[in-house]
PDB file of C-alpha atoms in Angstrom:
ATOM      1  CA  ALA A   1      37.375  52.128 -54.702  1.00  0.00           C
ATOM      2  CA  SER A   2      39.826  49.423 -53.794  1.00  0.00           C
ATOM      3  CA  ASP A   3      42.563  52.036 -53.374  1.00  0.00           C
ATOM      4  CA  ALA A   4      40.452  54.889 -51.997  1.00  0.00           C
ATOM      5  CA  ALA A   5      42.131  57.598 -49.965  1.00  0.00           C
ATOM      6  CA  GLY A   6      40.841  60.625 -48.124  1.00  0.00           C
ATOM      7  CA  GLY A   7      40.126  63.578 -50.383  1.00  0.00           C
ATOM      8  CA  ASP A   8      39.861  61.568 -53.629  1.00  0.00           C
ATOM      9  CA  SER A   9      36.219  62.640 -54.144  1.00  0.00           C
ATOM     10  CA  PHE A  10      35.228  59.148 -55.249  1.00  0.00           C
ATOM     11  CA  GLY A  11      31.683  59.497 -56.586  1.00  0.00           C
ATOM     12  CA  ASN A  12      31.994  63.154 -57.630  1.00  0.00           C
ATOM     13  CA  SER A  13      30.460  61.998 -60.922  1.00  0.00           C
ATOM     14  CA  VAL A  14      28.579  58.786 -61.664  1.00  0.00           C
ATOM     15  CA  ALA A  15      27.023  57.228 -64.766  1.00  0.00           C
ATOM     16  CA  ILE A  16      25.277  53.923 -65.460  1.00  0.00           C
ATOM     17  CA  GLY A  17      24.833  52.280 -68.863  1.00  0.00           C
ATOM     18  CA  ASN A  18      25.908  49.364 -71.019  1.00  0.00           C
ATOM     19  CA  ASN A  19      25.628  47.164 -67.885  1.00  0.00           C
ATOM     20  CA  LYS A  20      28.426  49.163 -66.242  1.00  0.00           C
ATOM     21  CA  LEU A  21      28.772  51.698 -63.438  1.00  0.00           C
ATOM     22  CA  VAL A  22      31.334  54.490 -63.987  1.00  0.00           C
ATOM     23  CA  VAL A  23      32.577  56.539 -61.023  1.00  0.00           C
ATOM     24  CA  GLY A  24      34.750  59.648 -61.211  1.00  0.00           C
ATOM     25  CA  SER A  25      37.383  60.403 -58.586  1.00  0.00           C
ATOM     26  CA  PRO A  26      38.835  63.738 -59.796  1.00  0.00           C
ATOM     27  CA  TYR A  27      41.103  64.347 -56.806  1.00  0.00           C
ATOM     28  CA  ASP A  28      42.837  60.957 -56.866  1.00  0.00           C
ATOM     29  CA  ASP A  29      46.605  61.502 -56.876  1.00  0.00           C
ATOM     30  CA  ASP A  30      48.078  58.679 -59.020  1.00  0.00           C
ATOM     31  CA  ASP A  31      49.630  61.085 -61.566  1.00  0.00           C
ATOM     32  CA  GLY A  32      50.131  64.027 -59.212  1.00  0.00           C
ATOM     33  CA  SER A  33      47.948  65.921 -56.776  1.00  0.00           C
ATOM     34  CA  ASN A  34      44.331  65.972 -58.027  1.00  0.00           C
ATOM     35  CA  SER A  35      45.246  64.330 -61.328  1.00  0.00           C
ATOM     36  CA  GLY A  36      42.101  62.194 -61.083  1.00  0.00           C
ATOM     37  CA  SER A  37      40.890  58.746 -62.059  1.00  0.00           C
ATOM     38  CA  VAL A  38      37.783  56.856 -63.066  1.00  0.00           C
ATOM     39  CA  TYR A  39      36.582  53.421 -61.921  1.00  0.00           C
ATOM     40  CA  VAL A  40      34.406  51.069 -63.948  1.00  0.00           C
ATOM     41  CA  TYR A  41      32.375  48.293 -62.306  1.00  0.00           C
ATOM     42  CA  ASN A  42      29.873  45.662 -63.279  1.00  0.00           C
ATOM     43  CA  LEU A  43      26.418  46.543 -61.959  1.00  0.00           C
ATOM     44  CA  ASP A  44      26.920  44.239 -58.964  1.00  0.00           C
ATOM     45  CA  GLY A  45      30.065  46.164 -57.931  1.00  0.00           C
ATOM     46  CA  THR A  46      32.537  43.533 -59.143  1.00  0.00           C
ATOM     47  CA  GLY A  47      35.187  43.675 -61.844  1.00  0.00           C
ATOM     48  CA  GLU A  48      36.767  47.002 -60.923  1.00  0.00           C
ATOM     49  CA  VAL A  49      38.830  48.628 -63.686  1.00  0.00           C
ATOM     50  CA  LYS A  50      40.715  51.835 -62.887  1.00  0.00           C
ATOM     51  CA  ILE A  51      41.359  54.325 -65.668  1.00  0.00           C
ATOM     52  CA  THR A  52      43.814  57.210 -65.595  1.00  0.00           C
ATOM     53  CA  ALA A  53      44.710  59.482 -68.498  1.00  0.00           C
ATOM     54  CA  SER A  54      47.813  58.402 -70.408  1.00  0.00           C
ATOM     55  CA  ASP A  55      49.089  61.973 -70.046  1.00  0.00           C
ATOM     56  CA  GLY A  56      47.618  62.637 -66.585  1.00  0.00           C
ATOM     57  CA  ALA A  57      49.187  65.451 -64.600  1.00  0.00           C
ATOM     58  CA  GLN A  58      48.752  67.414 -61.392  1.00  0.00           C
ATOM     59  CA  TYR A  59      45.424  69.276 -61.112  1.00  0.00           C
ATOM     60  CA  ASP A  60      43.885  67.774 -64.304  1.00  0.00           C
ATOM     61  CA  ASP A  61      40.731  66.732 -62.383  1.00  0.00           C
ATOM     62  CA  PHE A  62      40.268  63.732 -64.690  1.00  0.00           C
ATOM     63  CA  GLY A  63      36.852  62.311 -63.760  1.00  0.00           C
ATOM     64  CA  ARG A  64      35.174  65.622 -62.945  1.00  0.00           C
ATOM     65  CA  SER A  65      32.459  64.451 -65.343  1.00  0.00           C
ATOM     66  CA  VAL A  66      31.701  60.988 -66.739  1.00  0.00           C
ATOM     67  CA  SER A  67      29.206  59.475 -69.134  1.00  0.00           C
ATOM     68  CA  ILE A  68      28.626  56.048 -70.657  1.00  0.00           C
ATOM     69  CA  GLY A  69      26.719  55.068 -73.795  1.00  0.00           C
ATOM     70  CA  SER A  70      27.181  53.860 -77.357  1.00  0.00           C
ATOM     71  CA  ASN A  71      29.659  51.326 -75.887  1.00  0.00           C
ATOM     72  CA  LYS A  72      31.991  54.165 -74.857  1.00  0.00           C
ATOM     73  CA  ILE A  73      33.053  55.845 -71.615  1.00  0.00           C
ATOM     74  CA  VAL A  74      33.627  59.609 -71.806  1.00  0.00           C
ATOM     75  CA  VAL A  75      35.607  61.453 -69.128  1.00  0.00           C
ATOM     76  CA  GLY A  76      36.085  65.181 -68.610  1.00  0.00           C
ATOM     77  CA  ALA A  77      39.361  66.600 -67.282  1.00  0.00           C
ATOM     78  CA  ILE A  78      38.652  70.302 -66.775  1.00  0.00           C
ATOM     79  CA  GLY A  79      42.096  71.127 -65.414  1.00  0.00           C
ATOM     80  CA  ASP A  80      44.066  69.748 -68.369  1.00  0.00           C
ATOM     81  CA  ASP A  81      46.276  72.474 -69.833  1.00  0.00           C
ATOM     82  CA  ASP A  82      46.744  71.487 -73.500  1.00  0.00           C
ATOM     83  CA  SER A  83      45.253  74.767 -74.783  1.00  0.00           C
ATOM     84  CA  GLY A  84      46.143  76.942 -71.797  1.00  0.00           C
ATOM     85  CA  SER A  85      45.722  76.696 -68.045  1.00  0.00           C
ATOM     86  CA  ASN A  86      42.484  74.853 -67.211  1.00  0.00           C
ATOM     87  CA  SER A  87      41.406  74.778 -70.844  1.00  0.00           C
ATOM     88  CA  GLY A  88      40.193  71.188 -70.318  1.00  0.00           C
ATOM     89  CA  SER A  89      40.115  67.977 -72.323  1.00  0.00           C
ATOM     90  CA  VAL A  90      37.866  64.971 -72.829  1.00  0.00           C
ATOM     91  CA  TYR A  91      38.937  61.321 -73.070  1.00  0.00           C
ATOM     92  CA  VAL A  92      37.005  58.499 -74.707  1.00  0.00           C
ATOM     93  CA  TYR A  93      37.498  54.804 -73.846  1.00  0.00           C
ATOM     94  CA  ASN A  94      36.065  51.423 -74.691  1.00  0.00           C
ATOM     95  CA  LEU A  95      34.002  49.833 -71.916  1.00  0.00           C
ATOM     96  CA  ASP A  96      37.050  47.890 -70.683  1.00  0.00           C
ATOM     97  CA  GLY A  97      39.136  51.072 -70.295  1.00  0.00           C
ATOM     98  CA  THR A  98      41.220  50.559 -73.441  1.00  0.00           C
ATOM     99  CA  GLY A  99      41.450  52.502 -76.689  1.00  0.00           C
ATOM    100  CA  GLU A 100      41.963  56.004 -75.334  1.00  0.00           C
ATOM    101  CA  THR A 101      41.088  58.908 -77.634  1.00  0.00           C
ATOM    102  CA  LYS A 102      41.694  62.465 -76.444  1.00  0.00           C
ATOM    103  CA  ILE A 103      39.547  65.376 -77.612  1.00  0.00           C
ATOM    104  CA  ASN A 104      40.351  69.072 -77.327  1.00  0.00           C
ATOM    105  CA  GLY A 105      38.099  71.753 -78.724  1.00  0.00           C
ATOM    106  CA  SER A 106      39.483  73.377 -81.855  1.00  0.00           C
ATOM    107  CA  ASP A 107      39.330  76.811 -80.226  1.00  0.00           C
ATOM    108  CA  THR A 108      39.535  76.121 -76.499  1.00  0.00           C
ATOM    109  CA  ALA A 109      41.591  78.539 -74.440  1.00  0.00           C
ATOM    110  CA  ALA A 110      42.723  79.047 -70.867  1.00  0.00           C
ATOM    111  CA  SER A 111      39.958  78.684 -68.246  1.00  0.00           C
ATOM    112  CA  ASP A 112      37.298  77.330 -70.659  1.00  0.00           C
ATOM    113  CA  SER A 113      36.859  74.109 -68.597  1.00  0.00           C
ATOM    114  CA  PHE A 114      36.135  72.050 -71.714  1.00  0.00           C
ATOM    115  CA  GLY A 115      34.720  68.788 -70.331  1.00  0.00           C
ATOM    116  CA  TYR A 116      32.948  70.328 -67.343  1.00  0.00           C
ATOM    117  CA  SER A 117      29.983  68.277 -68.482  1.00  0.00           C
ATOM    118  CA  VAL A 118      29.923  65.320 -70.879  1.00  0.00           C
ATOM    119  CA  ALA A 119      27.284  63.065 -72.425  1.00  0.00           C
ATOM    120  CA  VAL A 120      27.417  60.218 -74.917  1.00  0.00           C
ATOM    121  CA  GLY A 121      24.674  58.469 -76.863  1.00  0.00           C
ATOM    122  CA  ASN A 122      23.271  58.033 -80.358  1.00  0.00           C
ATOM    123  CA  ASP A 123      26.876  57.754 -81.568  1.00  0.00           C
ATOM    124  CA  LYS A 124      27.612  61.349 -80.505  1.00  0.00           C
ATOM    125  CA  ILE A 125      29.637  62.922 -77.712  1.00  0.00           C
ATOM    126  CA  VAL A 126      28.495  66.231 -76.237  1.00  0.00           C
ATOM    127  CA  VAL A 127      30.907  68.392 -74.235  1.00  0.00           C
ATOM    128  CA  GLY A 128      30.180  71.483 -72.174  1.00  0.00           C
ATOM    129  CA  ALA A 129      32.650  74.355 -71.814  1.00  0.00           C
ATOM    130  CA  PRO A 130      30.725  76.776 -69.569  1.00  0.00           C
ATOM    131  CA  TYR A 131      33.564  79.245 -69.156  1.00  0.00           C
ATOM    132  CA  ASP A 132      34.213  79.771 -72.892  1.00  0.00           C
ATOM    133  CA  ASP A 133      34.097  83.487 -73.733  1.00  0.00           C
ATOM    134  CA  ASP A 134      32.682  83.698 -77.281  1.00  0.00           C
ATOM    135  CA  ASP A 135      29.700  85.853 -76.225  1.00  0.00           C
ATOM    136  CA  GLY A 136      31.302  87.511 -73.194  1.00  0.00           C
ATOM    137  CA  SER A 137      33.163  86.257 -70.159  1.00  0.00           C
ATOM    138  CA  SER A 138      31.939  82.775 -69.159  1.00  0.00           C
ATOM    139  CA  SER A 139      29.111  82.846 -71.706  1.00  0.00           C
ATOM    140  CA  GLY A 140      29.805  79.160 -72.428  1.00  0.00           C
ATOM    141  CA  SER A 141      29.710  76.776 -75.359  1.00  0.00           C
ATOM    142  CA  VAL A 142      28.782  73.186 -76.217  1.00  0.00           C
ATOM    143  CA  TYR A 143      30.679  70.957 -78.632  1.00  0.00           C
ATOM    144  CA  VAL A 144      29.345  67.863 -80.424  1.00  0.00           C
ATOM    145  CA  TYR A 145      31.607  65.110 -81.831  1.00  0.00           C
ATOM    146  CA  ASN A 146      31.418  61.717 -83.458  1.00  0.00           C
ATOM    147  CA  LEU A 147      32.509  58.835 -81.187  1.00  0.00           C
ATOM    148  CA  ASP A 148      36.021  58.952 -82.650  1.00  0.00           C
ATOM    149  CA  GLY A 149      36.419  62.654 -81.770  1.00  0.00           C
ATOM    150  CA  THR A 150      35.938  63.931 -85.323  1.00  0.00           C
ATOM    151  CA  GLY A 151      33.255  66.127 -86.865  1.00  0.00           C
ATOM    152  CA  GLU A 152      33.293  68.940 -84.308  1.00  0.00           C
ATOM    153  CA  VAL A 153      30.216  71.171 -84.212  1.00  0.00           C
ATOM    154  CA  LYS A 154      30.310  74.114 -81.807  1.00  0.00           C
ATOM    155  CA  ILE A 155      27.074  75.508 -80.389  1.00  0.00           C
ATOM    156  CA  THR A 156      26.570  78.797 -78.574  1.00  0.00           C
ATOM    157  CA  ALA A 157      23.303  80.253 -77.351  1.00  0.00           C
ATOM    158  CA  SER A 158      21.618  82.576 -79.862  1.00  0.00           C
ATOM    159  CA  ASP A 159      21.212  85.113 -77.047  1.00  0.00           C
ATOM    160  CA  GLY A 160      24.443  84.250 -75.248  1.00  0.00           C
ATOM    161  CA  ALA A 161      25.767  86.787 -72.796  1.00  0.00           C
ATOM    162  CA  GLN A 162      28.392  87.231 -70.105  1.00  0.00           C
ATOM    163  CA  TYR A 163      28.152  84.699 -67.226  1.00  0.00           C
ATOM    164  CA  ASP A 164      25.456  82.535 -68.871  1.00  0.00           C
ATOM    165  CA  ASN A 165      27.632  79.407 -68.406  1.00  0.00           C
ATOM    166  CA  PHE A 166      25.968  77.709 -71.394  1.00  0.00           C
ATOM    167  CA  GLY A 167      27.160  74.088 -71.282  1.00  0.00           C
ATOM    168  CA  PHE A 168      27.237  73.813 -67.495  1.00  0.00           C
ATOM    169  CA  SER A 169      25.240  70.626 -68.030  1.00  0.00           C
ATOM    170  CA  VAL A 170      24.605  68.599 -71.194  1.00  0.00           C
ATOM    171  CA  ALA A 171      22.593  65.530 -72.184  1.00  0.00           C
ATOM    172  CA  VAL A 172      21.943  63.352 -75.208  1.00  0.00           C
ATOM    173  CA  GLY A 173      18.498  62.025 -76.092  1.00  0.00           C
ATOM    174  CA  SER A 174      17.199  59.659 -78.695  1.00  0.00           C
ATOM    175  CA  ASN A 175      16.630  60.634 -82.333  1.00  0.00           C
TER     176      ASN A 175
END
């Protein structure tokens, strides 16, 4: 990163798609300690664009997870506190870093880490919340959205149990 500093964790998450490289730096400090940022590059490393959340705050960890597809960049911020401490949020951007849309799960709560994992493709966004407690402590959940953040579908494992961490990782495949 052009403004890299020690402890930023540049490269904590990385995604390639739509002729772009997206790099998460969740401990960057632009909006407070560990508020986080994301950098977008052309595939040859030029054209750096830095993205921070419009409401970024200390310990949000914006950039903990990143994904790119369907002409969108999706960023997880597991430390965001909109629905309780470390409930988490997800942000969606156009490829040039504009057009921010923020997504929060309809039932997220403290310590869910919504956005721990993210994926985008086939006009859908998939979000992991591995510390959600629907089927016991840290049983985990996965949420699916349209690209505009609407149409939430929540998925839990049919045999979900305490500490399963369902949603620790997510992916999107083709139809």
